[in-house]
Amino acid sequence: MQSSYVDPASGHLKYAVLNQTGWTTWSIVTTGEVYSINTSIAVDASGRIHISYYQIYGPGCEGGTKPATCDSDIVNNFKLKYITSLDGINWSEEFVDQDFSNPVSNGKWNALALTSSGNPVVAYSAVGQTALRVAKRSSTGTWTSSTVDDNGRNYSLWVDKNTNTVSVTYVRYLYNTSTNNTTREISFAHETSPGVWAKETVAVFVSDGEVIPENDSSFTTSLVFDGANVPYISFHNPVSQSLEVAYRNAFNLGWGIKVITGPNEGRYNSMTLDINSNPVLSYYDETNRELKVAYVVDKASSWDSDGDGIYNLLDHCPDSNDCDGDGLMDPQEDINRNGQIDLGETDPARSDTVSIGMDMKDLDTDSDGWPDDVERFYGSNIASLDSIPGLPIRISTQFKDVQSDDLATWSIRDDSGTRDYPSVWQIEDGLLTQKSNIYGFTIPYGKIIQPGSFAIAGQSCWRDYDLHMRFRSDDDGVIGIAFRYLDEQNYYLLSLDRNQGIVRVVRKENGGDTVLSEVPYIYAKGYYHQVSVMVSGNLLQIFIDALSSIESPLIELNDPKLSSWSGGKIGLYTSYNQAVFFDHVIVLKPINGADSCSSSDDGLFPPGSQSGGGKNISGTFFGCGRIKEYRDGSRLNDDTGSILLTMLIVLWPVFFIQSRQLALHLKKYLIAAAR
Amino acid sequence: MKIVKACLKTILVPFLMGATLSTTSSAMSDNIEVFVQQAGKYMGGATTSIKLDANGRPRIAFGSTGTDSVSQYKGSLRFASWDGSNWKTFFPDIVGAAVSLAIELC
């Protein structure tokens, strides 16, 4: 995949390549100042790259303050250019329109397509950027142009690969000063013979006031032809504000139009056709600020092999209406039948009865308070009231307690600069949920960790820990676990980003982000996943849905900074995820684990004390110097004073007996000595 | 995240003129259905460019025009691809506008 784009900061045209292994090349292909609104790229069968762009100033005149001579350069300024390369390294550029007379400018709006032999054709604005012209380059390098219409913007160009016939869609803008309204005509033209254009009006829209085409760049059109030479045009209806597709009706009776979306969707649209000649469109959803894709399926064609109502191209199993064989029909799982797992849906390609799944939320077979997945991880018997893993406990929380201050053991921090602020953390139905879409941006700030919200717990003196957490996400944003969290400028973050399909470990140090590891992973929406983070010395191991700690970790790395930090709290993290659920947060001190806590404030709970009598360990938090414990719903201790008092009460008989025994021993010794 | 199911209607626009285009087929019947996916978030007003890969799966380049009213949206360039089950979004650490996309079909 190759892309041309304009860097708005420098005004440079750039070129990018993405292949199966990621980004391979980023190149500046021209040094002139390029208009940052419009460029167009195509790649021919030989791999040659063709780009059209509008050059505002020539080489040496890009950016910032320009020499006075730049403004008088009538050859280079405000001209449509074409640049080509076979290797992406060596480029050659040409002027498309040969009219260099002052003050002619042309090409501010341009669209490029290729003939069957790879020769470029460019539609562009001319004559004061108002008229629509089309220029063709011959195989010998000669450009010839013809005017299509004296009024036209928002082009899309199509060249028939069999006949090389050129067609173009565009919008005519007609402002009526007396009525103060603007007529926009969705127009179509195709070349019947060289330089001769047949023009049609596809749709007409009238809106109040004057619409300046210059400011209407979101009003894009997109033109494609199907295999039967039928044209399709996508456009945004300026009156209803919806996305629509026009197509030529049978026997040239005119144009049919299909309304694809509701209001406030469809700007910046782009269209292609799938193998069934059904339109597939990308567009902008203004309300939600999202990129959407619409598959327009003609149900008169063969579109659904298994009759489950899911389009074959979106169906995980086009020949089965119960893809995963779990007894739930695919449309019961993929309710809106769009091939995605959306809010409230389950995966039609993944059984809901597998060990990691919906039914696992409260799975604790022996009711000993240890989740089965954690028991399995440490090799414990899930059906036996054993004490696993025999490690001191730092935190064990199931969020079952509904007392209002249960969340008080967690401190919430929302990143600055976030949108959809504030976060909404709450305990609900035995889960810790975060239901705000709170999010932020890494661009232009140059950060890696996307701003979001954190729920922080624990103590800064904790260094080594085994951290286990279960989560479910019904949205597809980012969730994560922070560890060694010192403050908002210094911590480690494990983030699971479903949109990007990656799991990433980042170290934030003094506000700077460093990626330590990044691996492909897509969590399943609507399913519980078990995540384990094990930090010991320099070693970090990440497990996701592991059945045992002896499995190979998903991520394993050594980072010297891990052991140089004095320790840190733990945190739960979300960004652009309005439906995330956390459960069973357990933090244990590993064997030979280090701390910087003083011995009196390590806040550890003895190993084995979890499982006594199969008690519920819900809502329990243990921290350095502060213990807040809810067991079986009853609050026991709340602060250090209470702890000491409790210890005194509990241990008094021991001390009393020990003291009496010591006194008796002393008495016996003294009597013996006296004899 | 909202899922949109579009209300569909057909409008006939009067025929004006035509030349060498198809005269024998109707592009679409009145019986269509629209399936909508959310392919990417954090999007400002942005150019989109869609192509299908050799497997018929969409790939999209999208990027801010640099004129969005929300400063954080300005100048971000992204790519989204559908792998048959999920949309993956690539966030190259660059700024870009006026995105145009080309995909070489294998």
Coordinates of C-alpha atoms in Angstrom, one line a residue, chain A residues 155-408:
Chain A
Y155 CA -13.4 15.8 -8.7
S156 CA -13.2 12.1 -9.0
L157 CA -11.6 10.6 -12.1
W158 CA -12.1 7.2 -13.8
V159 CA -10.2 5.8 -16.8
D160 CA -11.7 2.7 -18.4
K161 CA -8.9 0.1 -18.6
N162 CA -10.2 -1.4 -21.8
T163 CA -11.0 1.6 -23.9
N164 CA -9.1 4.3 -21.9
T165 CA -12.3 6.4 -22.0
V166 CA -12.0 9.1 -19.4
S167 CA -15.0 10.0 -17.1
V168 CA -15.1 12.5 -14.3
T169 CA -17.6 13.5 -11.6
Y170 CA -17.5 17.0 -10.1
V171 CA -19.7 19.6 -8.4
R172 CA -20.9 22.7 -10.1
Y173 CA -21.3 25.6 -7.7
L174 CA -23.8 28.3 -8.8
Y175 CA -24.5 31.2 -6.4
N176 CA -27.6 33.3 -7.0
T177 CA -27.1 36.7 -5.6
S178 CA -30.7 37.7 -5.9
T179 CA -32.0 34.8 -4.0
N180 CA -28.9 34.3 -1.8
N181 CA -28.7 30.6 -2.3
T182 CA -26.2 28.2 -3.7
T183 CA -27.0 25.5 -6.2
R184 CA -24.7 22.5 -6.1
E185 CA -25.0 20.1 -9.1
I186 CA -23.5 16.7 -8.9
S187 CA -22.2 16.3 -12.4
F188 CA -20.9 13.6 -14.6
A189 CA -18.9 13.8 -17.8
H190 CA -17.2 11.4 -20.1
E191 CA -15.1 11.9 -23.1
T192 CA -16.8 10.7 -26.3
S193 CA -13.9 11.6 -28.5
P194 CA -10.6 13.4 -27.8
G195 CA -11.5 16.8 -26.2
V196 CA -15.2 16.3 -26.5
W197 CA -17.2 15.8 -23.3
A198 CA -20.7 14.6 -22.8
K199 CA -22.0 16.1 -19.5
E200 CA -24.9 15.1 -17.3
T201 CA -26.4 16.4 -14.1
V202 CA -26.9 13.6 -11.6
A203 CA -28.5 15.5 -8.7
V204 CA -29.2 19.1 -7.8
F205 CA -29.2 20.6 -4.3
V206 CA -30.1 24.1 -3.3
S207 CA -29.0 25.6 0.1
D208 CA -29.3 29.0 1.7
G209 CA -26.4 31.4 1.5
E210 CA -23.3 31.4 -0.5
V211 CA -21.2 28.2 -0.4
I212 CA -17.6 28.9 -1.2
P213 CA -16.2 25.9 -3.0
E214 CA -12.8 26.7 -1.5
N215 CA -14.3 25.9 1.9
D216 CA -16.2 22.8 0.8
S217 CA -13.4 20.3 0.5
S218 CA -15.3 17.7 2.6
F219 CA -17.9 17.6 -0.2
T220 CA -16.1 14.9 -2.0
T221 CA -17.3 12.7 -4.9
S222 CA -16.1 9.3 -5.9
L223 CA -16.6 7.7 -9.3
V224 CA -16.2 4.0 -10.1
F225 CA -17.5 1.8 -12.9
D226 CA -18.6 -1.9 -12.5
G227 CA -17.7 -4.7 -14.9
A228 CA -20.7 -3.9 -17.0
N229 CA -19.5 -0.3 -17.5
V230 CA -22.2 1.1 -15.2
P231 CA -21.0 4.3 -13.4
Y232 CA -21.5 4.7 -9.6
I233 CA -21.0 8.1 -7.9
S234 CA -20.9 8.6 -4.2
F235 CA -21.4 12.1 -2.7
H236 CA -22.6 13.9 0.4
N237 CA -26.0 15.4 0.2
P238 CA -25.6 19.0 1.4
V239 CA -29.3 19.3 2.3
S240 CA -30.0 16.1 4.2
Q241 CA -26.3 15.8 5.2
S242 CA -26.3 12.1 4.4
L243 CA -24.1 9.9 2.2
E244 CA -25.7 8.8 -1.1
V245 CA -24.8 6.7 -4.1
A246 CA -26.0 7.5 -7.6
Y247 CA -25.9 4.9 -10.3
R248 CA -27.1 4.8 -13.9
N249 CA -30.4 3.1 -14.3
A250 CA -31.2 0.5 -16.9
F251 CA -31.4 1.6 -20.6
N252 CA -30.1 5.1 -19.7
L253 CA -33.4 6.1 -18.2
G254 CA -31.5 8.3 -15.8
W255 CA -29.8 8.0 -12.4
G256 CA -31.0 6.2 -9.4
I257 CA -29.9 7.3 -6.0
K258 CA -29.6 5.3 -2.8
V259 CA -29.4 7.0 0.6
I260 CA -26.7 5.2 2.5
T261 CA -26.6 6.9 5.9
G262 CA -28.4 9.1 8.2
P263 CA -27.6 12.8 8.7
N264 CA -24.1 14.1 9.5
E265 CA -22.4 11.2 7.9
G266 CA -20.7 10.9 4.6
R267 CA -18.3 13.8 4.2
Y268 CA -14.9 12.9 2.8
N269 CA -16.3 9.8 1.2
S270 CA -14.4 7.4 -1.0
M271 CA -15.9 4.5 -2.9
T272 CA -14.8 1.2 -4.5
L273 CA -16.7 -1.8 -5.7
D274 CA -16.3 -5.3 -4.4
I275 CA -16.2 -8.5 -6.5
N276 CA -20.0 -8.5 -6.7
S277 CA -20.1 -4.9 -7.9
N278 CA -21.5 -3.8 -4.6
P279 CA -20.3 -0.4 -3.4
V280 CA -18.0 -0.2 -0.4
L281 CA -17.6 3.3 1.0
S282 CA -15.4 4.9 3.6
Y283 CA -16.6 8.2 5.1
Y284 CA -16.5 10.5 8.1
D285 CA -19.1 10.2 10.9
E286 CA -19.2 13.8 12.2
T287 CA -21.2 13.0 15.3
N288 CA -18.9 10.4 16.6
R289 CA -15.7 11.6 14.9
E290 CA -15.2 8.1 13.5
L291 CA -14.2 6.5 10.2
K292 CA -17.0 4.4 9.0
V293 CA -17.3 1.8 6.2
A294 CA -20.6 1.0 4.5
Y295 CA -21.1 -2.1 2.4
V296 CA -24.1 -1.6 0.1
V297 CA -25.4 -5.0 -0.8
D298 CA -27.8 -5.6 -3.6
K299 CA -30.0 -8.4 -2.3
A300 CA -31.1 -9.2 -5.8
S301 CA -27.8 -10.8 -6.3
S302 CA -26.3 -13.8 -4.7
W303 CA -25.1 -12.4 -1.4
D304 CA -25.8 -14.7 1.4
S305 CA -24.9 -18.4 0.8
D306 CA -26.0 -19.8 4.2
G307 CA -29.1 -17.6 4.5
D308 CA -28.2 -16.1 7.9
G309 CA -28.6 -12.5 6.7
I310 CA -24.8 -11.8 6.9
Y311 CA -23.2 -10.7 3.7
N312 CA -20.8 -13.4 2.5
L313 CA -17.9 -10.9 2.5
L314 CA -18.5 -10.1 6.1
D315 CA -19.5 -13.6 7.2
H316 CA -16.8 -15.6 9.1
C317 CA -18.5 -18.8 7.9
P318 CA -20.4 -18.0 4.7
D319 CA -21.6 -21.6 4.5
S320 CA -22.7 -22.0 8.1
N321 CA -25.2 -20.1 10.2
D322 CA -23.6 -21.3 13.5
C323 CA -19.9 -20.6 12.7
D324 CA -18.5 -21.7 16.1
G325 CA -21.0 -24.5 16.7
D326 CA -21.9 -23.2 20.1
G327 CA -25.7 -23.3 19.5
L328 CA -26.0 -19.6 19.1
M329 CA -26.9 -18.7 15.5
D330 CA -24.5 -16.2 13.9
P331 CA -27.1 -13.4 13.7
Q332 CA -27.8 -13.9 17.4
E333 CA -24.1 -13.2 18.1
D334 CA -23.4 -10.6 15.3
I335 CA -26.7 -8.9 15.9
N336 CA -26.2 -6.1 13.3
R337 CA -24.6 -8.6 10.9
N338 CA -21.7 -6.3 10.0
G339 CA -18.9 -8.8 10.7
Q340 CA -17.7 -6.9 13.7
I341 CA -18.2 -7.7 17.4
D342 CA -19.9 -4.6 18.6
L343 CA -21.2 -3.5 21.9
G344 CA -23.4 -6.2 23.4
E345 CA -22.4 -8.8 20.7
T346 CA -20.5 -12.0 21.0
D347 CA -18.1 -13.5 18.5
P348 CA -19.8 -15.8 16.0
A349 CA -16.5 -17.5 15.3
R350 CA -15.6 -18.3 18.9
S351 CA -17.6 -20.6 21.1
D352 CA -19.0 -19.1 24.2
T353 CA -18.5 -22.2 26.2
V354 CA -14.7 -22.2 26.0
S355 CA -12.7 -21.7 29.2
I356 CA -11.9 -18.1 28.5
G357 CA -15.3 -16.6 27.8
M358 CA -18.5 -15.1 29.1
D359 CA -19.1 -17.8 31.6
M360 CA -15.8 -17.4 33.3
K361 CA -16.6 -14.2 35.2
D362 CA -17.2 -15.9 38.6
L363 CA -15.6 -19.2 38.0
D364 CA -14.2 -20.4 41.4
T365 CA -14.9 -24.1 41.4
D366 CA -13.8 -24.7 45.0
S367 CA -15.1 -21.4 46.3
D368 CA -11.8 -20.7 48.0
G369 CA -11.7 -17.1 46.8
W370 CA -9.1 -17.9 44.2
P371 CA -10.3 -17.6 40.6
D372 CA -9.8 -20.8 38.7
D373 CA -7.6 -19.2 36.1
V374 CA -5.2 -18.0 38.8
E375 CA -5.2 -21.4 40.4
R376 CA -4.4 -23.0 37.1
F377 CA -1.7 -20.5 36.5
Y378 CA 0.1 -21.6 39.6
G379 CA -0.7 -25.3 39.2
S380 CA -3.1 -25.5 42.0
N381 CA -6.1 -27.7 42.2
I382 CA -9.2 -25.7 41.3
A383 CA -11.4 -28.2 43.1
S384 CA -9.5 -28.2 46.4
L385 CA -9.3 -25.7 49.2
D386 CA -5.6 -25.4 49.1
S387 CA -3.6 -22.4 49.8
I388 CA -2.3 -21.1 46.5
P389 CA 0.1 -19.8 45.4
G390 CA 1.6 -19.7 48.9
L391 CA 2.8 -16.1 48.3
P392 CA 2.2 -13.0 50.4
I393 CA -0.7 -11.0 49.2
R394 CA -0.6 -7.4 48.4
I395 CA -4.0 -6.9 46.8
S396 CA -6.9 -9.3 46.2
T397 CA -10.0 -7.6 45.0
Q398 CA -13.1 -9.1 43.3
F399 CA -15.1 -5.9 43.5
K400 CA -18.0 -7.7 45.0
D401 CA -18.5 -5.3 47.9
V402 CA -21.1 -2.7 47.2
Q403 CA -20.2 -0.5 50.1
S404 CA -19.9 3.0 48.9
D405 CA -16.3 3.4 49.9
D406 CA -15.1 0.3 48.3
L407 CA -13.5 2.3 45.5
A408 CA -11.8 4.5 48.1

